[in-house]
Short mmCIF file of C-alpha atoms in Angstrom, two decimals:
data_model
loop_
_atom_site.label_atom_id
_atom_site.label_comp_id
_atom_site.label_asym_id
_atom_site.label_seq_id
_atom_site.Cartn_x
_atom_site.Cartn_y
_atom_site.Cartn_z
CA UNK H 30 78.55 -100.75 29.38
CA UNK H 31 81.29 -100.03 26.55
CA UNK H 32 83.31 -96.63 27.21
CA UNK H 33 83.25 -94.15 24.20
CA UNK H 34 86.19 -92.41 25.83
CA UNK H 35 88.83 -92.99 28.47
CA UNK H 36 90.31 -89.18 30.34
CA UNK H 37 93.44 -89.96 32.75
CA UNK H 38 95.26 -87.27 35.04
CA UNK H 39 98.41 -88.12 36.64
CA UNK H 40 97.96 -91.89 36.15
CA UNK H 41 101.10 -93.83 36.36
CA UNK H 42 102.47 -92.65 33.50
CA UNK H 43 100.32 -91.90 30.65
CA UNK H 44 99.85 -88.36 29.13
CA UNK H 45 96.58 -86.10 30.62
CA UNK H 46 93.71 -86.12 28.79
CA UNK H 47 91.56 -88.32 26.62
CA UNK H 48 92.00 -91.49 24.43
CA UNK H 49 88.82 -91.98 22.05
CA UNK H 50 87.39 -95.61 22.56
CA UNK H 51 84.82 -95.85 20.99
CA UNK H 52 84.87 -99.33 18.99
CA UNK H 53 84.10 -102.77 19.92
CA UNK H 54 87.87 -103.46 20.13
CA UNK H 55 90.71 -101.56 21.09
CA UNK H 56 94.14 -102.64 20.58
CA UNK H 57 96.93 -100.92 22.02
CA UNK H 58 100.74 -101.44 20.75
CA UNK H 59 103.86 -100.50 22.16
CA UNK H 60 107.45 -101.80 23.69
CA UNK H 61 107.64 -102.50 27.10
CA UNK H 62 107.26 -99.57 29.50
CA UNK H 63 105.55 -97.73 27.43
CA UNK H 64 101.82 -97.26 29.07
CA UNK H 65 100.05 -99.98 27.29
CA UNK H 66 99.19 -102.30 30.93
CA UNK H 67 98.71 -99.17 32.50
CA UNK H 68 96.06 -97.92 30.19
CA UNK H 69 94.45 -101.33 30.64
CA UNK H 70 94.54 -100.29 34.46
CA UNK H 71 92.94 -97.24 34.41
CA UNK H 72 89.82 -98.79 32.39
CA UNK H 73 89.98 -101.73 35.23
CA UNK H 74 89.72 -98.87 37.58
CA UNK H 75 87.03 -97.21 36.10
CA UNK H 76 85.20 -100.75 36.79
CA UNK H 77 85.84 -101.91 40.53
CA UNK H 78 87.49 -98.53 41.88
CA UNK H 79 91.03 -99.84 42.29
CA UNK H 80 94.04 -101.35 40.22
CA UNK H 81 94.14 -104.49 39.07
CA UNK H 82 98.13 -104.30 40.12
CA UNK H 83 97.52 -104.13 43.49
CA UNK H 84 99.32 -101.78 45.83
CA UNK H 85 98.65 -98.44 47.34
CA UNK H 86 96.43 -95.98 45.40
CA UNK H 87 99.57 -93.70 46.37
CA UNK H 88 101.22 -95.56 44.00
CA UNK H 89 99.08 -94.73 41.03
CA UNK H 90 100.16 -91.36 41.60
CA UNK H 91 102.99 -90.10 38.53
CA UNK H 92 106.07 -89.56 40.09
CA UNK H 93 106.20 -86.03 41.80
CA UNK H 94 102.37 -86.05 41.83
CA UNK H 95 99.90 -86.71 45.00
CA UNK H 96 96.93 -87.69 43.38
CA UNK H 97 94.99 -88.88 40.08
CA UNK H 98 92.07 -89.72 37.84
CA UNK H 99 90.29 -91.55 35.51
CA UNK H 100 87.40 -90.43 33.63
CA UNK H 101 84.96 -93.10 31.78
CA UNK H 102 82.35 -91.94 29.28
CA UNK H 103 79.91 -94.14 27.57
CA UNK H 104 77.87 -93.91 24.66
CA UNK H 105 75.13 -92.50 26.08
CA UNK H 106 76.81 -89.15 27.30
CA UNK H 107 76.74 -90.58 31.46
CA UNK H 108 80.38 -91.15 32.96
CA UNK H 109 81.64 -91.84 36.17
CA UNK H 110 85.23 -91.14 37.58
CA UNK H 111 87.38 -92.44 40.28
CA UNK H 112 89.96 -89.96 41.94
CA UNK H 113 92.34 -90.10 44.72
CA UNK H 114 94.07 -86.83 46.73
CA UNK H 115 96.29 -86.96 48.98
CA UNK H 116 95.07 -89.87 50.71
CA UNK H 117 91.94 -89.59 50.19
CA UNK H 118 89.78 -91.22 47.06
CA UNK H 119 86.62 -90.21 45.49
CA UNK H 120 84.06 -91.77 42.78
CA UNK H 121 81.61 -90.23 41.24
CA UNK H 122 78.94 -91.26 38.55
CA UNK H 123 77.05 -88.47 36.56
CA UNK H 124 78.44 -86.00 39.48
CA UNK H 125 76.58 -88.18 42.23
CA UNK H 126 79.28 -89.64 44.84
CA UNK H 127 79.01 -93.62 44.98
CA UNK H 128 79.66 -94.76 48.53
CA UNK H 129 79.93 -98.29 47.79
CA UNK H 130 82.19 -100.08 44.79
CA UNK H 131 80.15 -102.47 44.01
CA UNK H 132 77.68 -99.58 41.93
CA UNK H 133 80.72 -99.86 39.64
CA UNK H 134 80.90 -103.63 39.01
CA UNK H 135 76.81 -103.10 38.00
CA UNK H 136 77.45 -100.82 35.79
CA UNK H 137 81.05 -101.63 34.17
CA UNK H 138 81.43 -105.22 34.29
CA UNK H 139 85.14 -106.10 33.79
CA UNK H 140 87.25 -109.49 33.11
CA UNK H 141 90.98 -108.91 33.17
CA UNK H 142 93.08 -111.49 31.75
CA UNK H 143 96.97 -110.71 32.84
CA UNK H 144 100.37 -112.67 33.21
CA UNK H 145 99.12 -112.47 37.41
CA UNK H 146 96.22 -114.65 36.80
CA UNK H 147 99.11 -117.82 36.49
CA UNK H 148 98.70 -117.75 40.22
CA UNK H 149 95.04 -118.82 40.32
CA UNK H 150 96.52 -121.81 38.14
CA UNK H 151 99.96 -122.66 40.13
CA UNK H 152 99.42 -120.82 43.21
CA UNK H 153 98.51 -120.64 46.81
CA UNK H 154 94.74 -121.48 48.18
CA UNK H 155 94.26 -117.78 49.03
CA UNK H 156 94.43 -116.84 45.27
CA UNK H 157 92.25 -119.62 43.96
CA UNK H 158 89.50 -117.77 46.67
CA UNK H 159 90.07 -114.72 45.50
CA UNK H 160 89.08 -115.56 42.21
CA UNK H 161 85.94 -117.81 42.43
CA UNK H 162 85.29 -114.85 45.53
CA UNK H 163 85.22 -112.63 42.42
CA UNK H 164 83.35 -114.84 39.67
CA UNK H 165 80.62 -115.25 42.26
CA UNK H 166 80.70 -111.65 43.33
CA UNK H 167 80.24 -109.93 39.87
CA UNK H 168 76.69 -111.59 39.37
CA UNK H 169 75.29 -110.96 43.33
CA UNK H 170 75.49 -108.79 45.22
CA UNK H 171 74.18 -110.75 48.25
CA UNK H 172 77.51 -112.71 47.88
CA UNK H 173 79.44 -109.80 48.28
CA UNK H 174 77.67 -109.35 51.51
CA UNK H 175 78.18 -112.07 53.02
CA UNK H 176 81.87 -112.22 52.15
CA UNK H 177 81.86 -109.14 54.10
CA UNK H 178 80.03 -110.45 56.84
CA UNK H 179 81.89 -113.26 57.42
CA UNK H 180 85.64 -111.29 56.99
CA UNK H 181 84.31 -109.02 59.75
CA UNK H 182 82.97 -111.80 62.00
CA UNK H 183 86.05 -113.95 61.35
CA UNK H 184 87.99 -111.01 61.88
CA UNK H 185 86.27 -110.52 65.63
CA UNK H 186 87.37 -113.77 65.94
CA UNK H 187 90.58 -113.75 65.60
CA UNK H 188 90.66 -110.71 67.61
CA UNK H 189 88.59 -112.72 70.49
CA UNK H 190 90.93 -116.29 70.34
CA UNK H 191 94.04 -113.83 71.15
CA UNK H 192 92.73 -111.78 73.82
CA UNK H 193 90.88 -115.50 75.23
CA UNK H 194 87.39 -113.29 75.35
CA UNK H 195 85.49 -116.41 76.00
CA UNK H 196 82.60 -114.98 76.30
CA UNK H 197 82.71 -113.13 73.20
CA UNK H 198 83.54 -115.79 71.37
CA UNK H 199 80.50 -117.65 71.73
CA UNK H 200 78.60 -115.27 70.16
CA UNK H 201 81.17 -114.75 67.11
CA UNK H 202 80.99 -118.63 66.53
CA UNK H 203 77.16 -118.16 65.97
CA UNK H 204 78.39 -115.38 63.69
CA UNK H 205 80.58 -116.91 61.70
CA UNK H 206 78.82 -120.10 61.34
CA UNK H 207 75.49 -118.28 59.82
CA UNK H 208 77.68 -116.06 57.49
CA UNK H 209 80.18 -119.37 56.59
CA UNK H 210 77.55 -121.72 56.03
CA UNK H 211 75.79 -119.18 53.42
CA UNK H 212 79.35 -118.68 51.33
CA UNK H 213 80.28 -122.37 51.24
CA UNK H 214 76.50 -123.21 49.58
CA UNK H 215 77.09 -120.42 47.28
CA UNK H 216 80.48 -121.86 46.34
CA UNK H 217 78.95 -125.25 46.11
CA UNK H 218 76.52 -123.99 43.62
CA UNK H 219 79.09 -121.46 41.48
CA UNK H 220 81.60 -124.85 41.71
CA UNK H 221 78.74 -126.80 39.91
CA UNK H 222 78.60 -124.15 37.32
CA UNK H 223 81.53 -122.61 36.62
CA UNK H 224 83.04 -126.70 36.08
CA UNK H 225 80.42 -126.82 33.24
CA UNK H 226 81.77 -123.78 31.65
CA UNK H 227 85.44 -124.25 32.64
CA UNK H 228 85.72 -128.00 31.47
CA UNK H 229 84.62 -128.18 27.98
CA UNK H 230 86.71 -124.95 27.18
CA UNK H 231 89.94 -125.83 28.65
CA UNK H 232 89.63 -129.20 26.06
CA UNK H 233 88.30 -127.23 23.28
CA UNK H 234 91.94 -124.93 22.97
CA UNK H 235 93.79 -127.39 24.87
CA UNK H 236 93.05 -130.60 22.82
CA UNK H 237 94.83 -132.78 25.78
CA UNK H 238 92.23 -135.71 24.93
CA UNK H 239 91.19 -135.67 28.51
CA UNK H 240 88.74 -133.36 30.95
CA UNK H 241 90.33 -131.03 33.09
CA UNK H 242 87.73 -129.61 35.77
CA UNK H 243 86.94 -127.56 38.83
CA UNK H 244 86.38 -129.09 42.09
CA UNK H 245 84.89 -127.56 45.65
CA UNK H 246 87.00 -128.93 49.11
CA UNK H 247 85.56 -127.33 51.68
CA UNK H 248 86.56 -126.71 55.06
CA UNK H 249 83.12 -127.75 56.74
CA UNK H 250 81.46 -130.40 55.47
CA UNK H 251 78.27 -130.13 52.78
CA UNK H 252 75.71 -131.32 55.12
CA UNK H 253 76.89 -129.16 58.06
CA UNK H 254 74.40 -127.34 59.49
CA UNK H 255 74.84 -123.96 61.85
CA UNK H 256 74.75 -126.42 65.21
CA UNK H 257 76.99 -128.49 63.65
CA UNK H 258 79.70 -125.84 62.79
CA UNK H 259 78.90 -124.18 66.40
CA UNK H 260 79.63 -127.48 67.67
CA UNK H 261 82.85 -128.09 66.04
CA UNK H 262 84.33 -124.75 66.63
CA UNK H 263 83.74 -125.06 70.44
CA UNK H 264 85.37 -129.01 70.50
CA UNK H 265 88.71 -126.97 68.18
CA UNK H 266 88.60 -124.18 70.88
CA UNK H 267 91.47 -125.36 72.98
CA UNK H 268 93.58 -125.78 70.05
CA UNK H 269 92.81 -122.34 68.44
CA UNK H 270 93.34 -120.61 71.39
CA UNK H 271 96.80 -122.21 71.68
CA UNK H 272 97.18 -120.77 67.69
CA UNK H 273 95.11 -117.85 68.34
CA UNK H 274 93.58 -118.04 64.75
CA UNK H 275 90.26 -119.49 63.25
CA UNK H 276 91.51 -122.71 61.98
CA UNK H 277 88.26 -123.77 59.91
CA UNK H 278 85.91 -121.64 57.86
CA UNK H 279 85.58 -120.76 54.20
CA UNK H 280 88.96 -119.02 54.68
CA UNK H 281 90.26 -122.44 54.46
CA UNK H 282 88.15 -123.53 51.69
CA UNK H 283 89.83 -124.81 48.50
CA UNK H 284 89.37 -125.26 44.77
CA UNK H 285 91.65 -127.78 42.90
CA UNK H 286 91.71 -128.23 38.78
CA UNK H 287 91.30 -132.08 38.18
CA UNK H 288 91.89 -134.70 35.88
CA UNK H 289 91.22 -138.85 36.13
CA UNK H 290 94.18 -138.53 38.05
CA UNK H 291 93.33 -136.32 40.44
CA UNK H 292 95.08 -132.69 41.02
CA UNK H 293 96.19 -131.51 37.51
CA UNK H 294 98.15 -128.53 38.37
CA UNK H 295 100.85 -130.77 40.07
CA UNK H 296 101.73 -132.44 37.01
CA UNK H 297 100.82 -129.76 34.45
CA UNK H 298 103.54 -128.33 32.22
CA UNK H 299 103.66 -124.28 32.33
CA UNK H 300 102.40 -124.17 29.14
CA UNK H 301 99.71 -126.04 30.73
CA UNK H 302 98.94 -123.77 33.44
CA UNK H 303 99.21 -120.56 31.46
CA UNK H 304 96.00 -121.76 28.84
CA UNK H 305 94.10 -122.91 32.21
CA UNK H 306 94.26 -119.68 33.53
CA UNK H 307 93.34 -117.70 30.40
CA UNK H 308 90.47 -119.97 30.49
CA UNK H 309 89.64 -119.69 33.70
CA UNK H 310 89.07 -116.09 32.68
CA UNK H 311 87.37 -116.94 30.04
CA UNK H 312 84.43 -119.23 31.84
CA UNK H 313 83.94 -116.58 34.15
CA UNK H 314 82.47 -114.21 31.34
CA UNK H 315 80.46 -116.41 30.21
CA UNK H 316 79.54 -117.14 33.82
CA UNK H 317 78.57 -113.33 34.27
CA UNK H 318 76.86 -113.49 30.80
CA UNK H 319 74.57 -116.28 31.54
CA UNK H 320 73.45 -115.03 34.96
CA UNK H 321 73.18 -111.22 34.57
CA UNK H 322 71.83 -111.26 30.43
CA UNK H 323 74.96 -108.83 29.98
CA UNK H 324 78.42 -108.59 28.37
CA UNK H 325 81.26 -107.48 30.24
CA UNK H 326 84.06 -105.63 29.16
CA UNK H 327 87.31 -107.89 28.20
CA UNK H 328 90.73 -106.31 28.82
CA UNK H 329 93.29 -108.46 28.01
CA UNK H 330 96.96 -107.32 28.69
CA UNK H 331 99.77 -108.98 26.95
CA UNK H 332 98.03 -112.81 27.15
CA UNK H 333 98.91 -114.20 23.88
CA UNK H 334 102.88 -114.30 24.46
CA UNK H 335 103.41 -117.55 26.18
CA UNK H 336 100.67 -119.64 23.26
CA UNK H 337 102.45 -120.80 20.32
CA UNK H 338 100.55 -120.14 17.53
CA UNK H 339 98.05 -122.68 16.67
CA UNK H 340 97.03 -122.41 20.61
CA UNK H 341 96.45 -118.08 19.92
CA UNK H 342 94.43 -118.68 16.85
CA UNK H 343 92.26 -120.99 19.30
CA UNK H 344 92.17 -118.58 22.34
CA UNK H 345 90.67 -115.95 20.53
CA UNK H 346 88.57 -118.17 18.46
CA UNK H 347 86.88 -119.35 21.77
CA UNK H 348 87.12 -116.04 23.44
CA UNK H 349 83.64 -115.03 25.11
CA UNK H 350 81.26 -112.23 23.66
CA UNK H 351 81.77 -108.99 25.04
CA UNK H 352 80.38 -105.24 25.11
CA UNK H 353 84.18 -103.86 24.47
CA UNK H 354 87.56 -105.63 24.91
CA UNK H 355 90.91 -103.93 25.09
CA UNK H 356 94.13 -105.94 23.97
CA UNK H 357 97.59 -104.97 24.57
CA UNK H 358 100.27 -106.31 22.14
CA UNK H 359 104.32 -105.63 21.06
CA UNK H 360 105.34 -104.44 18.14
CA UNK H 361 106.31 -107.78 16.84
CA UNK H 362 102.98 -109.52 17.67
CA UNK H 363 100.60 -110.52 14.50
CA UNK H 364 98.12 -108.17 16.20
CA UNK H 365 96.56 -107.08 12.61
CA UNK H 366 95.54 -110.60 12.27
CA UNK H 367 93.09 -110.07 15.10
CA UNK H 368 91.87 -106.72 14.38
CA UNK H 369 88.63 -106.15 11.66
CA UNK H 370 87.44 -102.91 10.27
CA UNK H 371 86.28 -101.23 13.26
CA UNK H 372 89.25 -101.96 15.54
CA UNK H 373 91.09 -98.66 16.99
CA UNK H 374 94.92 -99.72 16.53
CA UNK H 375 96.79 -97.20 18.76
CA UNK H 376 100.58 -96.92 19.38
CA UNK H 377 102.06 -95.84 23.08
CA UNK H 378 105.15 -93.95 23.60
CA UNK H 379 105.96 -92.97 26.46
CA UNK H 380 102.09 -93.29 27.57
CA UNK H 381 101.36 -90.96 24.68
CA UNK H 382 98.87 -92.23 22.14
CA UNK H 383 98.74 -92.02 18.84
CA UNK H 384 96.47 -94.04 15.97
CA UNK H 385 98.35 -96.36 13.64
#
């Protein structure tokens, strides 16, 4: 669901009170410093409950301040809100507290596309997780159960391997095995998928001549059943107590970007990388599109530096539909070359907003 208007107090450092949204694009303009990613943040916010900058929700705080908010309304009148006091945080929708986040991604889908996401192209395991974790979760909410299933069994665990609780641990492995087993079919299944998406897009802006796709590597094996896992862990047991850490499990699961040759991101240029992660982005909308029926909202911060120019005009050519989609640009960016009649152009100064 689009927002018709955006309210901030005490957020970072943009100005109190309320930015009009309501268009199917909003571009925001401004040098460095100035608010424009941190606008983009509170929106995100507004969607999952947190930052997409990571940190503590302290740190949201203006300087001098101890706590914040960010208001969403949409175009039929309902809003919801996200605060944080003193340590403690609060979200609301319509005035009715919301004890669980994901109520949020339901009702304000969200895609961010950032300079960060170059980690889910270059980066560690851990990061390639997190995303496919969050492609999968924003279209199921069973998969965001057992995600938190297994973190809390394999947590147990870990717990259990260090303190050599034996007898606990036979019961965790059970755990774990159940809750594992059910994430690595889902990411099986979302692998399958998402490459379809992922593959012929990447080619489409790229024009290498050649398919770059997603593939699943598992830490158990496809066929493994729950005896089978429960089996393994307890021949490893020696070894991870000596560790004292779960050495196998989806934790340990990995997805690589591949070519005829086999892993593309160790011979991809940065230029490269950068496109496969915008795209990356952009498959996962149109993942969430094709399973939920909806749009999500697009913000994209800053993602257009790093393309030369034949390679922008193609990114936002291919760029998925959307309910509403926030850009950020500098002043020297062609960003009225993007923008059509109902596009709100605003400038930021000093996370003060005005229209251009």
């Amino acid at each position: 669901m689009s927002f018709s208007s955006v309210e901030t107090l005490s957020f970072r450092n943009l100005a109190d009170g309320a930015v009009r949204t309501d268009a199917p694009s909003v571009f925001v303009v401004g040098d460095n410093g100035q608010g424009k990613t941190n606008f983009l943040d509170a929106v995100y916010t507004l969607c999952y409950g947190s930052s997409f900058r990571g940190g503590q929700d302290a740190e949201v705080a203006r300087t001098g301040t101890r706590s914040w908010s960010t208001r969403g309304v949409n175009p039929d009148g309902s809003w919801c809100r996200v605060s944080w006091d003193s340590g403690s945080k609060s979200i609301r929708e319509d005035d009715k507290p919301v004890q669980d986040r994901k109520r949020l991604v339901e009702r304000n889908p969200a895609i961010v596309f950032c300079h960060e996401d170059m980690e889910f192209a270059r980066g560690e395991p851990e990061r390639r997780r997190f995303f496919f974790d969050q492609t999968a979760s924003l279209v199921s909410v069973g998969y965001i159960d057992s995600l938190r299933a297994y973190r809390r069994a394999l947590k147990a665990r870990n717990v259990a391997l260090k303190d050599r609780s034996l007898d606990v641990l036979d019961v965790l492995d059970i755990q774990i095995a159940t809750y594992g087993l059910s994430l690595r079919d889902d990411r099986a299944r979302l692998s399958v998928e998402f490459d379809e998406r992922f593959a012929p897009r990447y080619e489409r802006v790229s024009r290498l001549g050649k398919r770059v796709g997603v593939a699943y590597r598992p830490s158990w094996r496809l066929d493994d059943t729950v005896d089978d896992v429960v089996s393994r862990l307890a021949a490893a047991r020696d070894r991870e107590l000596a560790f004292g850490t779960s050495l196998s499990g989806p934790h340990r699961d990995r997805f690589v970007f591949v070519d005829e040759r086999g892993d593309f991101s160790d011979r991809a240029s940065t230029g490269q990388l950068r496109l496969l992660s915008l795209t990356l982005r952009i498959a996962q909308a149109e993942h969430y599109a094709a399973v939920s029926g909806r749009a999500p909202i697009l913000l994209l911060d800053d993602v257009l530096l790093e393309l030369d120019p034949e390679k922008r005009r193609r990114f936002m050519e291919n760029l998925p539909e959307s309910d509403q989609s926030f850009f950020t640009f500098l002043p020297g960016e062609p960003y009225r070359d993007y923008a059509n009649d109902s596009t709100l152009v605003y400038w930021t100064d000093d996370g003060r907003f005005s229209s251009t």
